[in-house]
CSV table of C-alpha atoms in Angstrom, one decimal:
chain,number,residue,atom,x,y,z
A,1,MET,CA,37.4,88.5,-18.2
A,2,ASP,CA,38.7,85.6,-16.6
A,3,LYS,CA,41.0,83.1,-18.6
A,4,ILE,CA,40.6,79.7,-18.6
A,5,ILE,CA,44.0,78.2,-18.7
A,6,ASN,CA,44.2,73.7,-18.8
A,7,VAL,CA,46.0,73.0,-15.8
A,8,PRO,CA,49.0,71.2,-16.7
A,9,ILE,CA,51.1,74.2,-18.6
A,10,ASN,CA,54.4,73.3,-20.2
A,11,LYS,CA,56.8,76.4,-20.6
A,12,GLU,CA,56.0,78.4,-23.3
A,13,GLU,CA,52.2,78.8,-22.0
A,14,ALA,CA,54.1,79.5,-18.9
A,15,ARG,CA,56.2,82.2,-20.2
A,16,SER,CA,53.2,84.2,-22.1
A,17,LEU,CA,51.1,84.8,-18.6
A,18,VAL,CA,51.4,88.2,-17.5
A,19,ALA,CA,51.5,89.1,-14.1
A,20,GLY,CA,47.9,91.0,-12.7
A,21,GLU,CA,45.6,88.3,-15.8
A,22,LYS,CA,43.1,86.4,-13.6
A,23,LEU,CA,42.4,82.9,-14.8
A,24,LEU,CA,40.1,79.6,-13.9
A,25,LEU,CA,42.4,76.5,-13.8
A,26,ASN,CA,41.0,73.8,-14.9
A,27,GLY,CA,43.0,69.6,-14.9
A,28,VAL,CA,45.4,68.6,-12.8
A,29,ILE,CA,47.2,69.7,-9.8
A,30,TYR,CA,49.4,68.4,-6.6
A,31,THR,CA,49.3,70.0,-3.4
A,32,ALA,CA,52.9,69.5,-1.3
A,33,ARG,CA,53.8,72.1,1.3
A,34,ASP,CA,57.2,72.6,3.5
A,35,ALA,CA,56.6,69.0,4.7
A,36,ALA,CA,56.8,67.3,1.5
A,37,HIS,CA,58.9,69.7,-0.2
A,38,LYS,CA,61.5,68.4,1.8
A,39,ARG,CA,60.7,64.9,1.8
A,40,MET,CA,61.1,65.1,-2.4
A,41,ILE,CA,64.4,66.5,-2.3
A,42,GLU,CA,66.0,64.1,0.9
A,43,ASP,CA,64.8,60.8,-1.8
A,44,TYR,CA,66.7,62.5,-4.9
A,45,LYS,CA,68.9,62.6,-3.1
A,46,GLU,CA,69.0,59.1,-1.6
A,47,GLY,CA,68.7,58.2,-5.6
A,48,LYS,CA,64.9,57.4,-4.4
A,49,PRO,CA,62.3,58.1,-7.2
A,50,LEU,CA,60.4,61.3,-7.4
A,51,PRO,CA,56.5,60.4,-6.1
A,52,VAL,CA,55.6,62.8,-9.3
A,53,GLU,CA,56.5,63.1,-12.5
A,54,MET,CA,58.5,66.9,-12.1
A,55,SER,CA,58.0,67.9,-16.1
A,56,ASN,CA,55.1,70.8,-16.5
A,57,LEU,CA,54.0,70.3,-13.1
A,58,ALA,CA,51.0,72.6,-11.7
A,59,ILE,CA,51.8,72.9,-7.4
A,60,TYR,CA,49.7,73.9,-4.7
A,61,TYR,CA,50.8,75.2,-1.7
A,62,ALA,CA,48.4,73.7,0.8
A,63,GLY,CA,47.1,71.3,3.3
A,64,PRO,CA,43.2,70.8,3.2
A,65,ALA,CA,40.8,70.2,6.0
A,66,PRO,CA,39.1,66.5,6.2
A,67,ALA,CA,36.6,65.9,4.0
A,68,LYS,CA,33.0,65.4,5.4
A,69,PRO,CA,30.8,62.9,4.3
A,70,GLY,CA,29.8,63.7,0.8
A,71,GLN,CA,32.6,65.8,0.6
A,72,VAL,CA,35.4,65.6,-2.3
A,73,ILE,CA,37.4,67.5,-0.8
A,74,GLY,CA,38.1,70.2,2.6
A,75,SER,CA,38.6,73.8,3.2
A,76,CYS,CA,40.7,73.6,1.1
A,77,GLY,CA,43.1,77.3,0.6
A,78,PRO,CA,46.7,78.0,-0.1
A,79,THR,CA,49.5,78.4,2.4
A,80,THR,CA,52.5,80.5,2.7
A,81,SER,CA,54.4,79.7,-0.7
A,82,GLY,CA,57.6,81.8,1.3
A,83,ARG,CA,58.5,78.9,3.5
A,84,MET,CA,59.0,76.6,0.0
A,85,ASP,CA,61.5,79.3,-1.7
A,86,LEU,CA,64.3,77.2,-0.6
A,87,TYR,CA,63.5,74.3,-2.4
A,88,ALA,CA,61.5,75.5,-5.9
A,89,PRO,CA,64.3,76.5,-7.4
A,90,GLN,CA,65.6,72.7,-8.2
A,91,LEU,CA,61.9,72.2,-8.2
A,92,MET,CA,61.5,74.5,-11.7
A,93,GLU,CA,65.2,72.6,-12.6
A,94,TRP,CA,63.4,69.5,-12.6
A,95,GLY,CA,60.4,71.0,-14.8
A,96,GLN,CA,57.5,72.5,-12.6
A,97,THR,CA,56.2,74.9,-14.7
A,98,MET,CA,53.4,77.0,-12.3
A,99,MET,CA,53.2,77.9,-7.8
A,100,ILE,CA,49.5,78.2,-6.5
A,101,GLY,CA,50.0,79.5,-3.6
A,102,LYS,CA,49.3,83.3,-1.7
A,103,GLY,CA,52.7,85.7,-0.5
A,104,LEU,CA,55.6,87.2,-1.2
A,105,ARG,CA,58.8,85.1,-3.3
A,106,ASN,CA,62.4,85.5,-3.2
A,107,LYS,CA,64.1,86.6,-5.2
A,108,ALA,CA,65.7,83.1,-5.6
A,109,VAL,CA,62.6,81.8,-6.9
A,110,ILE,CA,62.1,84.9,-9.5
A,111,ASP,CA,65.2,83.7,-10.9
A,112,ALA,CA,64.1,80.5,-11.6
A,113,MET,CA,61.5,82.0,-12.6
A,114,LYS,CA,62.6,83.7,-15.5
A,115,GLU,CA,65.7,81.5,-16.5
A,116,TYR,CA,62.9,77.3,-16.3
A,117,GLY,CA,60.4,79.7,-17.9
A,118,ALA,CA,57.4,79.2,-14.7
A,119,VAL,CA,55.0,81.1,-13.1
A,120,TYR,CA,54.4,82.0,-9.9
A,121,VAL,CA,49.9,82.4,-9.0
A,122,THR,CA,48.0,83.6,-6.1
A,123,ALA,CA,43.9,81.4,-4.8
A,124,ILE,CA,42.8,83.9,-1.9
A,125,GLY,CA,44.0,83.0,1.7
A,126,GLY,CA,41.8,82.1,3.9
A,127,ALA,CA,39.0,81.6,0.9
A,128,GLY,CA,39.5,77.4,1.8
A,129,ALA,CA,35.3,76.5,1.8
A,130,LEU,CA,34.8,78.5,-2.1
A,131,LEU,CA,38.3,76.9,-3.2
A,132,SER,CA,37.2,73.7,-1.6
A,133,LYS,CA,34.2,73.9,-4.6
A,134,CYS,CA,35.8,73.5,-7.5
A,135,VAL,CA,37.4,70.0,-6.3
A,136,THR,CA,36.6,67.6,-8.9
A,137,GLU,CA,38.5,64.5,-7.5
A,138,MET,CA,41.0,64.0,-4.6
A,139,SER,CA,43.5,61.0,-3.7
A,140,CYS,CA,47.0,61.0,-2.0
A,141,ILE,CA,49.5,59.7,-3.9
A,142,ALA,CA,52.9,60.2,-1.6
A,143,TYR,CA,53.2,60.1,1.6
A,144,GLU,CA,50.2,59.5,3.1
A,145,ASP,CA,52.1,59.3,6.5
A,146,LEU,CA,52.7,63.4,6.3
A,147,GLY,CA,48.6,63.8,6.9
A,148,ALA,CA,47.2,67.2,5.3
A,149,GLU,CA,51.5,67.8,4.6
A,150,ALA,CA,50.6,64.0,2.5
A,151,ILE,CA,50.6,65.3,-2.1
A,152,TYR,CA,47.3,65.1,-3.0
A,153,LYS,CA,46.7,64.9,-6.4
A,154,LEU,CA,44.0,67.9,-7.6
A,155,THR,CA,41.7,67.8,-10.1
A,156,VAL,CA,39.8,71.1,-10.2
A,157,LYS,CA,37.2,72.8,-12.5
A,158,ASP,CA,37.6,76.6,-12.8
A,159,PHE,CA,39.9,76.5,-10.1
A,160,PRO,CA,40.3,80.3,-9.7
A,161,VAL,CA,44.1,82.4,-9.6
A,162,ILE,CA,45.4,85.4,-10.2
A,163,VAL,CA,49.0,85.8,-12.2
A,164,THR,CA,51.5,87.5,-9.5
A,165,ILE,CA,54.5,87.0,-10.6
A,166,ASP,CA,55.7,86.5,-14.3
A,167,SER,CA,58.2,84.5,-15.5
A,168,GLN,CA,59.2,88.0,-17.3
A,169,GLY,CA,59.7,89.1,-13.5
A,170,ASN,CA,56.7,91.4,-13.5
A,171,ASN,CA,55.5,91.3,-9.4
A,172,LEU,CA,51.9,92.1,-8.7
A,173,TYR,CA,52.4,92.5,-5.2
A,174,ASP,CA,54.8,95.5,-5.9
A,175,THR,CA,52.9,97.1,-8.7
A,176,GLY,CA,49.8,96.5,-6.8
A,177,LYS,CA,51.5,98.7,-3.6
A,178,LYS,CA,53.1,101.1,-5.7
A,179,GLU,CA,49.6,101.6,-7.2
A,180,TYR,CA,47.5,102.5,-4.4
A,181,SER,CA,49.8,103.4,-2.2
A,182,LYS,CA,49.1,107.0,-1.1
B,1,MET,CA,29.2,78.8,45.2
B,2,LYS,CA,27.9,77.1,41.8
B,3,ILE,CA,28.7,73.4,40.2
B,4,VAL,CA,29.8,73.0,37.0
B,5,HIS,CA,30.7,69.6,36.1
B,6,PHE,CA,33.9,68.1,33.8
B,7,SER,CA,31.0,67.5,31.3
B,8,GLU,CA,30.0,70.7,30.5
B,9,ILE,CA,32.7,72.0,29.9
B,10,VAL,CA,33.3,69.3,26.9
B,11,LYS,CA,30.5,69.7,25.5
B,12,ALA,CA,30.9,73.6,25.4
B,13,VAL,CA,34.1,73.8,24.0
B,14,LYS,CA,34.2,70.9,21.3
B,15,THR,CA,30.9,74.1,20.3
B,16,MET,CA,33.0,76.7,19.9
B,17,CYS,CA,35.8,74.8,18.6
B,18,ILE,CA,33.8,73.4,15.3
B,19,GLU,CA,31.1,76.8,15.4
B,20,ALA,CA,33.7,79.6,15.3
B,21,ASN,CA,35.7,78.2,12.6
B,22,TYR,CA,32.0,77.6,10.6
B,23,TYR,CA,30.6,81.0,11.2
B,24,LEU,CA,32.7,84.0,10.8
B,25,PRO,CA,31.2,86.4,14.1
B,26,GLU,CA,28.5,89.2,12.3
B,27,ASP,CA,30.9,91.9,12.5
B,28,ILE,CA,33.8,91.0,10.8
B,29,TYR,CA,31.1,89.6,8.4
B,30,ASP,CA,29.6,93.4,8.1
B,31,ALA,CA,33.0,94.8,8.2
B,32,LEU,CA,34.4,92.9,5.0
B,33,LYS,CA,30.8,93.9,3.2
B,34,GLN,CA,31.5,97.7,4.2
B,35,SER,CA,35.1,97.0,3.0
B,36,GLU,CA,34.7,96.4,-0.3
B,37,ARG,CA,32.6,99.1,-1.5
B,38,LEU,CA,34.4,100.9,-0.5
B,39,GLU,CA,37.8,99.6,-1.9
B,40,GLU,CA,39.2,101.1,-4.6
B,41,SER,CA,41.0,98.7,-6.8
B,42,PRO,CA,39.0,96.5,-8.8
B,43,ILE,CA,41.1,93.1,-7.5
B,44,GLY,CA,40.8,94.1,-5.1
B,45,LYS,CA,37.3,94.5,-4.8
B,46,ASP,CA,36.9,91.4,-5.7
B,47,ILE,CA,39.2,89.6,-3.5
B,48,LEU,CA,37.0,91.0,-0.9
B,49,LYS,CA,33.8,89.8,-2.4
B,50,ASP,CA,34.9,86.4,-3.1
B,51,ILE,CA,35.7,85.9,1.3
B,52,CYS,CA,32.3,87.5,1.7
B,53,ILE,CA,30.9,84.6,0.1
B,54,ASN,CA,33.4,82.0,1.0
B,55,ALA,CA,31.9,83.1,5.2
B,56,ASP,CA,28.5,82.8,3.0
B,57,ILE,CA,29.8,79.1,1.4
B,58,ALA,CA,31.2,78.1,4.6
B,59,LYS,CA,28.1,79.3,6.8
B,60,GLU,CA,25.7,77.5,4.4
B,61,ASP,CA,27.1,73.6,4.3
B,62,HIS,CA,29.1,73.7,7.7
B,63,ILE,CA,32.8,73.7,6.7
B,64,PRO,CA,36.1,75.3,7.9
B,65,ILE,CA,35.8,79.1,6.5
B,66,CYS,CA,39.9,77.8,5.9
B,67,GLN,CA,41.7,75.2,5.8
B,68,ASP,CA,43.4,76.6,8.8
B,69,THR,CA,41.2,75.8,11.8
B,70,GLY,CA,43.9,76.9,13.8
B,71,THR,CA,45.3,76.8,17.7
B,72,ALA,CA,42.8,76.2,20.2
B,73,VAL,CA,44.1,79.9,22.0
B,74,PHE,CA,41.6,80.3,24.2
B,75,PHE,CA,40.7,83.5,27.5
B,76,VAL,CA,38.9,81.6,30.4
B,77,LYS,CA,37.8,84.2,33.4
B,78,LEU,CA,36.9,81.4,36.2
B,79,GLY,CA,34.8,83.6,39.2
B,80,GLN,CA,36.5,82.6,42.6
B,81,GLU,CA,33.1,80.3,43.4
B,82,VAL,CA,33.3,77.7,40.6
B,83,TYR,CA,33.4,75.1,42.0
B,84,ILE,CA,34.7,72.5,38.9
B,85,GLU,CA,33.8,68.7,39.5
B,86,GLY,CA,34.4,65.5,38.0
B,87,GLY,CA,38.1,66.3,36.6
B,88,LEU,CA,41.0,69.7,36.0
B,89,LEU,CA,38.7,71.6,33.8
B,90,GLU,CA,42.3,72.3,31.6
B,91,GLU,CA,41.7,69.3,30.4
B,92,ALA,CA,38.0,69.5,30.0
B,93,ILE,CA,39.1,71.8,27.4
B,94,ASN,CA,41.5,69.7,25.7
B,95,GLU,CA,39.5,66.6,25.2
B,96,GLY,CA,36.8,69.5,24.4
B,97,VAL,CA,39.1,70.2,21.1
B,98,ARG,CA,40.2,66.6,20.8
B,99,GLN,CA,35.7,66.1,20.3
B,100,GLY,CA,35.6,69.3,18.4
B,101,TYR,CA,38.3,69.4,15.8
B,102,GLU,CA,37.5,65.3,15.6
B,103,GLU,CA,33.4,65.6,15.1
B,104,GLY,CA,33.7,68.7,12.8
B,105,HIS,CA,36.1,67.7,10.3
B,106,LEU,CA,38.9,70.8,11.1
B,107,ARG,CA,42.6,69.8,10.5
B,108,LYS,CA,45.1,69.1,12.8
B,109,SER,CA,47.9,71.6,13.2
B,110,ILE,CA,49.4,71.3,16.0
B,111,VAL,CA,53.0,69.0,16.3
B,112,GLU,CA,54.5,68.0,19.4
B,113,ASN,CA,58.0,69.1,19.7
B,114,PRO,CA,58.4,72.5,16.8
B,115,LEU,CA,62.4,70.9,16.4
B,116,TYR,CA,60.8,67.2,15.8
B,117,ARG,CA,57.3,67.9,14.4
B,118,LYS,CA,54.9,64.6,15.0
B,119,ASN,CA,51.3,65.7,14.3
B,120,THR,CA,49.9,64.9,18.1
B,121,GLY,CA,46.7,64.2,15.7
B,122,ASP,CA,44.1,65.3,17.8
B,123,ASN,CA,44.9,69.5,17.8
B,124,THR,CA,45.5,69.4,21.1
B,125,PRO,CA,47.3,70.5,23.3
B,126,ALA,CA,45.1,74.2,23.5
B,127,ILE,CA,47.0,76.8,24.4
B,128,ILE,CA,45.4,78.3,27.3
B,129,HIS,CA,45.2,81.8,29.1
B,130,TYR,CA,43.6,81.4,32.8
B,131,GLU,CA,42.0,84.8,34.8
B,132,ILE,CA,40.5,84.6,37.9
B,133,ILE,CA,37.0,86.6,38.4
B,134,ALA,CA,34.7,87.7,41.3
B,135,GLY,CA,31.3,85.5,40.9
B,136,GLU,CA,29.8,82.8,40.0
B,137,ASN,CA,31.0,82.1,36.2
B,138,LEU,CA,32.9,80.5,33.8
B,139,GLU,CA,33.4,82.2,31.0
B,140,ILE,CA,35.4,80.6,28.2
B,141,LEU,CA,36.5,82.6,24.4
B,142,ILE,CA,37.9,80.6,21.9
B,143,ALA,CA,40.1,82.2,19.5
B,144,PRO,CA,41.8,79.8,17.2
B,145,LYS,CA,44.7,81.4,15.1
B,146,GLY,CA,45.8,80.6,12.0
B,147,GLY,CA,49.8,79.8,11.2
B,148,GLY,CA,49.5,82.8,8.7
B,149,SER,CA,49.2,85.5,10.0
B,150,GLU,CA,50.9,84.8,12.9
B,151,ASN,CA,54.2,83.9,11.9
B,152,MET,CA,53.8,87.8,10.6
B,153,SER,CA,53.8,88.9,14.1
B,154,LYS,CA,56.4,91.3,16.4
B,155,VAL,CA,57.5,92.2,19.2
B,156,TYR,CA,59.0,95.4,19.7
B,157,MET,CA,61.0,96.1,23.5
B,158,LEU,CA,61.0,99.7,22.7
B,159,THR,CA,62.1,102.3,25.1
B,160,PRO,CA,60.6,105.0,26.4
B,161,SER,CA,62.5,108.4,24.5
B,162,GLN,CA,60.8,106.3,21.0
B,163,GLY,CA,57.1,107.6,22.7
B,164,ILE,CA,54.3,108.0,20.1
B,165,GLU,CA,56.2,107.7,17.1
B,166,GLY,CA,57.9,105.0,18.2
B,167,VAL,CA,55.2,102.8,18.5
B,168,LYS,CA,53.4,104.4,15.2
B,169,LYS,CA,56.9,103.9,13.0
B,170,ALA,CA,56.5,99.9,14.2
B,171,VAL,CA,53.4,98.5,13.8
B,172,LEU,CA,53.5,100.5,10.0
B,173,GLU,CA,56.9,98.0,9.7
B,174,ALA,CA,55.3,95.3,11.2
B,175,VAL,CA,52.5,95.8,8.8
B,176,SER,CA,54.2,96.2,5.9
B,177,PHE,CA,56.5,93.5,6.6
B,178,ALA,CA,53.9,91.2,7.2
B,179,GLY,CA,52.0,92.1,3.5
B,180,PRO,CA,51.0,89.4,1.6
B,181,ASN,CA,51.8,87.0,3.6
B,182,ALA,CA,49.1,87.5,6.3
B,183,CYS,CA,45.4,87.0,4.6
B,184,LEU,CA,45.1,90.7,4.4
B,185,PRO,CA,42.4,92.6,4.8
B,186,VAL,CA,43.9,91.8,8.6
B,187,VAL,CA,42.8,93.2,12.4
B,188,VAL,CA,45.9,94.2,13.8
B,189,GLY,CA,46.1,93.3,17.7
B,190,ILE,CA,48.7,96.0,19.1
B,191,GLY,CA,50.1,95.7,23.0
B,192,ILE,CA,51.5,98.5,24.8
B,193,GLY,CA,53.7,98.1,27.9
B,194,GLY,CA,53.2,95.0,30.9
B,195,ASN,CA,56.4,93.4,29.8
B,196,PHE,CA,57.8,91.1,27.6
B,197,GLU,CA,55.2,88.1,27.6
B,198,LYS,CA,52.5,90.8,28.4
B,199,CYS,CA,52.6,92.5,25.4
B,200,ALA,CA,52.5,89.8,23.7
B,201,LEU,CA,49.7,88.8,25.5
B,202,LEU,CA,47.8,92.2,25.2
B,203,ALA,CA,47.8,92.0,21.4
B,204,LYS,CA,46.0,89.0,21.3
B,205,LYS,CA,43.0,90.0,23.5
B,206,ALA,CA,42.9,92.4,21.3
B,207,LEU,CA,42.3,90.9,18.4
B,208,THR,CA,39.1,89.4,20.5
B,209,ARG,CA,37.0,92.8,20.6
B,210,ASP,CA,34.6,93.6,18.2
B,211,ILE,CA,35.4,95.0,15.6
B,212,GLU,CA,33.7,98.1,15.5
B,213,SER,CA,34.9,98.8,19.4
B,214,SER,CA,37.2,101.8,19.9
B,215,ASN,CA,40.4,101.5,23.5
B,216,GLU,CA,37.9,103.8,26.5
B,217,ASP,CA,41.1,105.6,26.6
B,218,MET,CA,39.9,108.4,24.7
B,219,ARG,CA,43.8,109.1,23.7
B,220,MET,CA,44.1,105.4,22.0
B,221,ALA,CA,41.3,105.7,20.1
B,222,GLN,CA,42.4,108.3,18.2
B,223,LEU,CA,45.5,106.6,17.5
B,224,GLU,CA,44.1,103.2,16.4
B,225,LYS,CA,42.2,105.7,13.8
B,226,GLU,CA,45.4,107.8,12.8
B,227,LEU,CA,47.0,103.8,12.9
B,228,LEU,CA,44.3,102.1,10.2
B,229,LYS,CA,44.5,105.5,8.6
B,230,GLU,CA,47.8,104.8,7.8
B,231,ILE,CA,47.5,101.6,7.8
B,232,ASN,CA,45.6,101.9,5.1
B,233,ASN,CA,47.4,104.4,3.2
B,234,LEU,CA,50.7,102.2,2.3
B,235,GLY,CA,48.4,100.9,-0.5
B,236,ILE,CA,49.6,96.7,0.1
B,237,GLY,CA,45.4,95.9,0.0
B,238,PRO,CA,43.3,93.0,0.0
B,239,GLN,CA,46.3,90.2,0.4
B,240,GLY,CA,48.7,92.8,-0.3
B,241,LEU,CA,47.4,93.1,-4.9
B,242,GLY,CA,46.9,96.3,-4.4
B,243,GLY,CA,44.8,98.7,-2.7
B,244,THR,CA,42.8,100.3,0.1
B,245,THR,CA,42.0,97.6,2.2
B,246,THR,CA,45.0,96.3,4.4
B,247,ALA,CA,43.4,96.9,7.8
B,248,LEU,CA,40.0,96.3,8.7
B,249,ALA,CA,40.2,97.6,12.4
B,250,VAL,CA,42.9,97.9,14.9
B,251,HIS,CA,42.6,97.8,17.6
B,252,ILE,CA,45.2,98.5,21.1
B,253,GLU,CA,45.5,97.6,24.5
B,254,THR,CA,48.1,98.6,27.1
B,255,TYR,CA,49.3,98.3,30.5
B,256,PRO,CA,51.7,100.1,32.9
B,257,CYS,CA,55.5,99.4,32.6
B,258,HIS,CA,58.5,99.6,34.3
B,259,ILE,CA,60.1,102.9,33.8
B,260,ALA,CA,62.4,101.7,31.4
B,261,SER,CA,60.4,100.2,28.9
B,262,MET,CA,57.6,100.8,26.2
B,263,PRO,CA,57.2,97.0,24.4
B,264,LEU,CA,54.8,96.5,22.0
B,265,ALA,CA,53.8,93.4,20.2
B,266,ILE,CA,51.7,93.1,17.5
B,267,ASN,CA,49.4,90.4,16.4
B,268,MET,CA,48.1,90.0,13.1
B,269,GLY,CA,44.7,88.8,12.6
B,270,CYS,CA,43.4,87.0,9.3
B,271,HIS,CA,40.7,88.4,7.4
B,272,VAL,CA,38.8,85.0,9.5
B,273,ASN,CA,38.8,86.6,12.3
B,274,ARG,CA,36.8,83.5,14.8
B,275,HIS,CA,36.4,84.1,18.2
B,276,LYS,CA,33.5,82.5,20.8
B,277,GLN,CA,32.3,82.8,23.5
B,278,VAL,CA,30.3,81.3,26.9
B,279,ARG,CA,29.3,81.0,29.8
B,280,LEU,CA,28.6,78.5,32.4
């Protein structure tokens, strides 16, 4: 049975999620890819305000396709999370509690998840059409010049994800592979 | 001699860009359906089911299967008896891409200079591979290629003494390395032989074969089978979360090579292994 979760979540809620659990997310998440992460960190270094409230933030690593007339959002599956590994620990230090993406994370990210209380969940890579149906509102809130790579605020309903690495460091990529390797 | 007009090419390419990104080829869809039945992991089974539902939604709503509508990669076979009227073939293809990506609401994913990364805004330039053939047909195949799986591809400059075992070891290493990042289950395109650039091209071309097809050389067909089994025994599974479906198919293409060399390229094709062909 899928667990229904209201996002954003706080650190305690993040720590309660366990690798292997299937979730349906409801609430607000923000998209950001490499370019937006890079700019947020540069902005911070230059003393500029950050474009979103970092506390309890849920970030979706995604760059949607353009919406067709009548659509809320175009296809919007996850991009490869590893490209954000360089930036993610800083964002968790600032308060981010959930990362939504696909693919492997490095040790620095997993260490930061344990330290700050954050969870890594994955959506199905390549299922952009299906996931677009779970987005009910979309608006660009920062870095509009980055196009698909800008920061978009998404309201999601029953957005399906799988807890892949939890805040204890349990990693479904490792345990899943072990279970089925012959 | 046959005359093909610039505008005909633009129109055909525009349509191909859109259709390739909206409608998953039937052979891939059927392979996904079959893998859903055979997958041993419950999470893996659910993922494969959702991947098929995703393709159904894209087809029904006429929207991209994946938001990464790719680099527009073309394989063009130009008959020697064809005369193209009204402009250059390359410009016609790029104009078709420009129109197709705009009208089809496809994502524009190409940046100008790889180090400075300004988006070109229209998904051009395309990457076009030409082949001159006999006769008076112009055949154009588009294979939009996403960045996730492309990033996990590899070239190995093996040497002859490494033999079949060396090839197998490298392929399994590459698939393990690609792991969850490549949007599994993948089609694995393998090029063996030629030289540094030729093997990469063979690997890319291998991804455009029908998923049920085998290499015509029985020895290579056997190697394809063995590799598919060994890859699926790795246990990486759908999306890398564990399971028995890591690859849907392994396609090998070969070419003669230098006595000192045995180049090997492995191009990962995600489960949205799109392609579409037209003949003008």
